[in-house]
PDB file of C-alpha atoms in Angstrom:
ATOM      1  CA  VAL A1136      65.254 222.412 169.143  1.00 79.00           C
ATOM      2  CA  ALA A1137      66.511 223.800 165.845  1.00 89.00           C
ATOM      3  CA  PHE A1138      63.419 222.450 164.097  1.00 94.00           C
ATOM      4  CA  LEU A1139      60.888 224.306 166.252  1.00 96.00           C
ATOM      5  CA  PRO A1140      61.264 227.808 164.766  1.00 97.00           C
ATOM      6  CA  PHE A1141      60.939 226.439 161.233  1.00 97.00           C
ATOM      7  CA  GLY A1142      58.055 224.183 162.237  1.00 96.00           C
ATOM      8  CA  LEU A1143      56.204 227.230 163.497  1.00 97.00           C
ATOM      9  CA  LEU A1144      57.005 229.658 160.723  1.00 98.00           C
ATOM     10  CA  VAL A1145      55.836 227.456 157.842  1.00 98.00           C
ATOM     11  CA  ASP A1146      52.235 227.544 159.018  1.00 98.00           C
ATOM     12  CA  LYS A1147      52.535 231.100 160.314  1.00 98.00           C
ATOM     13  CA  TRP A1148      53.412 232.125 156.759  1.00 98.00           C
ATOM     14  CA  ARG A1149      50.550 230.004 155.332  1.00 98.00           C
ATOM     15  CA  TRP A1150      48.028 231.498 157.770  1.00 98.00           C
ATOM     16  CA  GLU A1151      49.158 235.038 156.933  1.00 98.00           C
ATOM     17  CA  VAL A1152      48.716 234.251 153.236  1.00 98.00           C
ATOM     18  CA  PHE A1153      45.262 232.705 153.763  1.00 98.00           C
ATOM     19  CA  SER A1154      44.083 235.670 155.858  1.00 98.00           C
ATOM     20  CA  GLY A1155      45.203 238.154 153.208  1.00 98.00           C
ATOM     21  CA  GLN A1156      47.695 239.721 155.609  1.00 98.00           C
ATOM     22  CA  VAL A1157      50.439 238.814 153.113  1.00 98.00           C
ATOM     23  CA  LYS A1158      49.680 239.740 149.518  1.00 98.00           C
ATOM     24  CA  PRO A1159      50.905 237.675 146.537  1.00 97.00           C
ATOM     25  CA  GLU A1160      53.407 240.357 145.567  1.00 97.00           C
ATOM     26  CA  GLU A1161      55.040 239.971 149.005  1.00 98.00           C
ATOM     27  CA  TYR A1162      55.081 236.174 149.420  1.00 98.00           C
ATOM     28  CA  ASN A1163      58.839 235.736 149.249  1.00 98.00           C
ATOM     29  CA  LYS A1164      59.606 238.861 151.260  1.00 98.00           C
ATOM     30  CA  ALA A1165      57.257 237.733 154.052  1.00 99.00           C
ATOM     31  CA  TRP A1166      58.808 234.254 153.994  1.00 98.00           C
ATOM     32  CA  TRP A1167      62.314 235.600 154.547  1.00 98.00           C
ATOM     33  CA  GLU A1168      61.133 238.047 157.201  1.00 98.00           C
ATOM     34  CA  LEU A1169      59.794 235.082 159.180  1.00 98.00           C
ATOM     35  CA  ARG A1170      62.971 233.063 158.557  1.00 98.00           C
ATOM     36  CA  ARG A1171      65.026 235.954 159.951  1.00 97.00           C
ATOM     37  CA  LYS A1172      62.680 236.617 162.892  1.00 97.00           C
ATOM     38  CA  TYR A1173      62.356 233.012 164.052  1.00 96.00           C
ATOM     39  CA  GLN A1174      65.555 231.362 162.812  1.00 96.00           C
ATOM     40  CA  GLY A1175      68.001 234.227 162.532  1.00 94.00           C
ATOM     41  CA  ILE A1176      68.886 233.375 158.943  1.00 95.00           C
ATOM     42  CA  VAL A1177      68.878 235.366 155.733  1.00 96.00           C
ATOM     43  CA  PRO A1178      68.854 234.133 152.141  1.00 96.00           C
ATOM     44  CA  PRO A1179      72.282 233.032 150.905  1.00 94.00           C
ATOM     45  CA  VAL A1180      71.832 235.075 147.724  1.00 97.00           C
ATOM     46  CA  GLU A1181      69.625 238.004 146.815  1.00 97.00           C
ATOM     47  CA  ARG A1182      65.970 236.985 146.461  1.00 97.00           C
ATOM     48  CA  SER A1183      63.019 238.756 144.862  1.00 96.00           C
ATOM     49  CA  GLU A1184      59.322 238.219 144.341  1.00 97.00           C
ATOM     50  CA  ALA A1185      60.211 236.405 141.115  1.00 97.00           C
ATOM     51  CA  ASP A1186      61.378 233.637 143.452  1.00 98.00           C
ATOM     52  CA  PHE A1187      58.999 231.504 145.490  1.00 98.00           C
ATOM     53  CA  ASP A1188      61.161 230.037 148.219  1.00 98.00           C
ATOM     54  CA  PRO A1189      58.244 228.851 150.401  1.00 98.00           C
ATOM     55  CA  GLY A1190      57.340 226.458 147.584  1.00 97.00           C
ATOM     56  CA  ALA A1191      60.585 224.560 148.138  1.00 97.00           C
ATOM     57  CA  LYS A1192      58.914 223.072 151.206  1.00 96.00           C
ATOM     58  CA  TYR A1193      56.573 220.414 149.809  1.00 96.00           C
ATOM     59  CA  HIS A1194      53.881 221.193 152.358  1.00 97.00           C
ATOM     60  CA  VAL A1195      53.344 224.701 150.980  1.00 97.00           C
ATOM     61  CA  PRO A1196      52.368 223.888 147.363  1.00 96.00           C
ATOM     62  CA  SER A1197      50.528 220.735 148.463  1.00 97.00           C
ATOM     63  CA  ASN A1198      48.529 222.748 151.032  1.00 96.00           C
ATOM     64  CA  THR A1199      49.522 220.339 153.797  1.00 96.00           C
ATOM     65  CA  PRO A1200      49.389 221.805 157.311  1.00 96.00           C
ATOM     66  CA  TYR A1201      52.793 221.818 158.981  1.00 97.00           C
ATOM     67  CA  MET A1202      51.767 222.526 162.563  1.00 97.00           C
ATOM     68  CA  ARG A1203      51.456 218.790 163.195  1.00 97.00           C
ATOM     69  CA  TYR A1204      55.253 218.474 163.060  1.00 97.00           C
ATOM     70  CA  PHE A1205      55.772 221.360 165.463  1.00 97.00           C
ATOM     71  CA  LEU A1206      53.278 219.915 167.942  1.00 97.00           C
ATOM     72  CA  ALA A1207      54.650 216.389 167.515  1.00 98.00           C
ATOM     73  CA  ARG A1208      58.081 217.612 168.596  1.00 97.00           C
ATOM     74  CA  ILE A1209      56.608 219.022 171.807  1.00 97.00           C
ATOM     75  CA  LEU A1210      54.602 215.858 172.441  1.00 98.00           C
ATOM     76  CA  GLN A1211      57.676 213.701 171.824  1.00 98.00           C
ATOM     77  CA  PHE A1212      59.402 215.196 174.855  1.00 98.00           C
ATOM     78  CA  GLN A1213      56.239 215.160 176.965  1.00 99.00           C
ATOM     79  CA  PHE A1214      55.836 211.443 176.199  1.00 99.00           C
ATOM     80  CA  HIS A1215      59.503 210.805 176.953  1.00 99.00           C
ATOM     81  CA  ARG A1216      59.266 212.445 180.369  1.00 99.00           C
ATOM     82  CA  ALA A1217      56.090 210.522 181.258  1.00 99.00           C
ATOM     83  CA  LEU A1218      57.615 207.206 180.207  1.00 99.00           C
ATOM     84  CA  CYS A1219      60.826 207.909 182.115  1.00 99.00           C
ATOM     85  CA  ARG A1220      58.733 208.523 185.215  1.00 98.00           C
ATOM     86  CA  GLU A1221      56.819 205.289 184.582  1.00 98.00           C
ATOM     87  CA  ALA A1222      60.155 203.489 184.342  1.00 99.00           C
ATOM     88  CA  GLY A1223      61.109 204.886 187.743  1.00 98.00           C
ATOM     89  CA  TYR A1224      63.921 207.047 186.396  1.00 98.00           C
ATOM     90  CA  LYS A1225      64.895 209.941 188.702  1.00 97.00           C
ATOM     91  CA  GLY A1226      67.863 211.616 186.991  1.00 98.00           C
ATOM     92  CA  PRO A1227      68.238 214.264 184.290  1.00 98.00           C
ATOM     93  CA  LEU A1228      65.769 213.744 181.455  1.00 98.00           C
ATOM     94  CA  HIS A1229      68.431 213.799 178.730  1.00 98.00           C
ATOM     95  CA  ARG A1230      70.060 210.733 180.302  1.00 98.00           C
ATOM     96  CA  CYS A1231      66.906 208.620 180.545  1.00 99.00           C
ATOM     97  CA  SER A1232      66.482 205.556 178.361  1.00 98.00           C
ATOM     98  CA  ILE A1233      63.318 203.497 178.487  1.00 98.00           C
ATOM     99  CA  TYR A1234      64.841 200.811 176.281  1.00 98.00           C
ATOM    100  CA  GLY A1235      63.645 197.421 177.474  1.00 98.00           C
ATOM    101  CA  ASN A1236      61.527 198.845 180.301  1.00 98.00           C
ATOM    102  CA  LYS A1237      58.361 196.775 180.496  1.00 98.00           C
ATOM    103  CA  ALA A1238      56.332 199.252 182.580  1.00 98.00           C
ATOM    104  CA  ALA A1239      57.037 202.128 180.179  1.00 99.00           C
ATOM    105  CA  GLY A1240      56.300 199.940 177.154  1.00 98.00           C
ATOM    106  CA  GLU A1241      53.010 198.735 178.593  1.00 98.00           C
ATOM    107  CA  LYS A1242      51.892 202.278 179.416  1.00 98.00           C
ATOM    108  CA  LEU A1243      52.709 203.460 175.908  1.00 98.00           C
ATOM    109  CA  ASN A1244      50.939 200.437 174.433  1.00 98.00           C
ATOM    110  CA  ARG A1245      47.788 201.133 176.476  1.00 98.00           C
ATOM    111  CA  MET A1246      47.696 204.695 175.210  1.00 98.00           C
ATOM    112  CA  LEU A1247      48.306 203.682 171.594  1.00 98.00           C
ATOM    113  CA  ALA A1248      45.640 200.961 171.835  1.00 98.00           C
ATOM    114  CA  MET A1249      43.064 203.698 172.399  1.00 98.00           C
ATOM    115  CA  GLY A1250      43.454 204.615 168.727  1.00 96.00           C
ATOM    116  CA  GLN A1251      40.709 207.022 167.715  1.00 96.00           C
ATOM    117  CA  SER A1252      38.270 205.688 170.298  1.00 97.00           C
ATOM    118  CA  LYS A1253      38.904 208.638 172.639  1.00 96.00           C
ATOM    119  CA  PRO A1254      39.617 212.333 172.105  1.00 97.00           C
ATOM    120  CA  TRP A1255      43.342 213.061 171.989  1.00 97.00           C
ATOM    121  CA  PRO A1256      43.378 214.917 175.351  1.00 98.00           C
ATOM    122  CA  GLU A1257      42.186 211.719 177.042  1.00 98.00           C
ATOM    123  CA  ALA A1258      44.903 209.680 175.340  1.00 98.00           C
ATOM    124  CA  LEU A1259      47.462 212.278 176.382  1.00 98.00           C
ATOM    125  CA  GLU A1260      46.190 212.139 179.952  1.00 98.00           C
ATOM    126  CA  ALA A1261      46.367 208.331 179.964  1.00 98.00           C
ATOM    127  CA  LEU A1262      50.072 208.549 179.182  1.00 98.00           C
ATOM    128  CA  THR A1263      51.210 211.749 180.884  1.00 98.00           C
ATOM    129  CA  GLY A1264      48.587 212.492 183.518  1.00 98.00           C
ATOM    130  CA  GLU A1265      47.932 215.823 181.769  1.00 97.00           C
ATOM    131  CA  LYS A1266      45.192 216.754 179.303  1.00 98.00           C
ATOM    132  CA  GLN A1267      47.158 219.592 177.739  1.00 98.00           C
ATOM    133  CA  MET A1268      50.343 219.729 175.749  1.00 98.00           C
ATOM    134  CA  ASP A1269      53.233 221.080 177.773  1.00 98.00           C
ATOM    135  CA  ALA A1270      56.605 222.139 176.383  1.00 98.00           C
ATOM    136  CA  SER A1271      58.304 222.100 179.795  1.00 98.00           C
ATOM    137  CA  ALA A1272      59.622 218.572 179.155  1.00 98.00           C
ATOM    138  CA  LEU A1273      61.479 219.890 176.125  1.00 98.00           C
ATOM    139  CA  ALA A1274      62.952 222.684 178.258  1.00 98.00           C
ATOM    140  CA  ASP A1275      63.890 220.161 180.970  1.00 98.00           C
ATOM    141  CA  TYR A1276      65.586 217.880 178.443  1.00 98.00           C
ATOM    142  CA  PHE A1277      67.780 220.658 177.071  1.00 98.00           C
ATOM    143  CA  ALA A1278      68.347 222.501 180.385  1.00 98.00           C
ATOM    144  CA  PRO A1279      71.949 221.256 180.817  1.00 98.00           C
ATOM    145  CA  ILE A1280      73.063 222.414 177.372  1.00 97.00           C
ATOM    146  CA  LYS A1281      71.224 225.718 177.805  1.00 96.00           C
ATOM    147  CA  ALA A1282      73.007 226.309 181.121  1.00 97.00           C
ATOM    148  CA  TRP A1283      76.347 225.511 179.477  1.00 97.00           C
ATOM    149  CA  LEU A1284      75.618 227.818 176.531  1.00 95.00           C
ATOM    150  CA  ASP A1285      74.526 230.628 178.861  1.00 96.00           C
ATOM    151  CA  GLU A1286      77.791 230.208 180.776  1.00 97.00           C
ATOM    152  CA  GLN A1287      79.864 230.249 177.576  1.00 96.00           C
ATOM    153  CA  ASN A1288      78.046 233.284 176.202  1.00 95.00           C
ATOM    154  CA  LYS A1289      78.598 235.170 179.448  1.00 95.00           C
ATOM    155  CA  ALA A1290      82.253 234.166 179.852  1.00 97.00           C
ATOM    156  CA  LYS A1291      83.169 234.924 176.253  1.00 96.00           C
ATOM    157  CA  ARG A1292      80.807 237.907 175.965  1.00 95.00           C
ATOM    158  CA  TYR A1293      79.186 236.508 172.865  1.00 92.00           C
ATOM    159  CA  PRO A1294      76.322 238.662 171.638  1.00 89.00           C
ATOM    160  CA  VAL A1295      72.979 236.888 171.845  1.00 85.00           C
ATOM    161  CA  GLY A1296      70.353 237.355 169.164  1.00 84.00           C
ATOM    162  CA  TRP A1297      70.380 238.619 165.641  1.00 84.00           C
TER     163      TRP A1297
END
């Protein structure tokens, strides 16, 4: 879960740079605004435009799109839920293990065997029964810890947000 905000903001920053929305003299400022907005963090020391903190992430100077990692994290949980269902598992998603389950392994293998022969939505459908990515499996997986955190925040009156 902690990865998702960063996974999104790297390409959000890149797209804003490419569109001209963020000017070169504001690169670092825009980077830290996104870090604060999406991750709730600020630089550990004072930063200026003489610094280029986005460049510390290899994907920025190499012009490598980062969205693939964000989307992969969502798909990881969608795959997990589908394979747990294939294995016949009925309990909470965070407790499911498909280790050694032949039915789940065969279903995954069939999808992977498609390679590039089919468009990705068809491969996704072959595994999950859905042609679209869906982050609800990620929410389902972490629902117990979210409920616990909500309870703790309420009981202890912790402020939420930044």
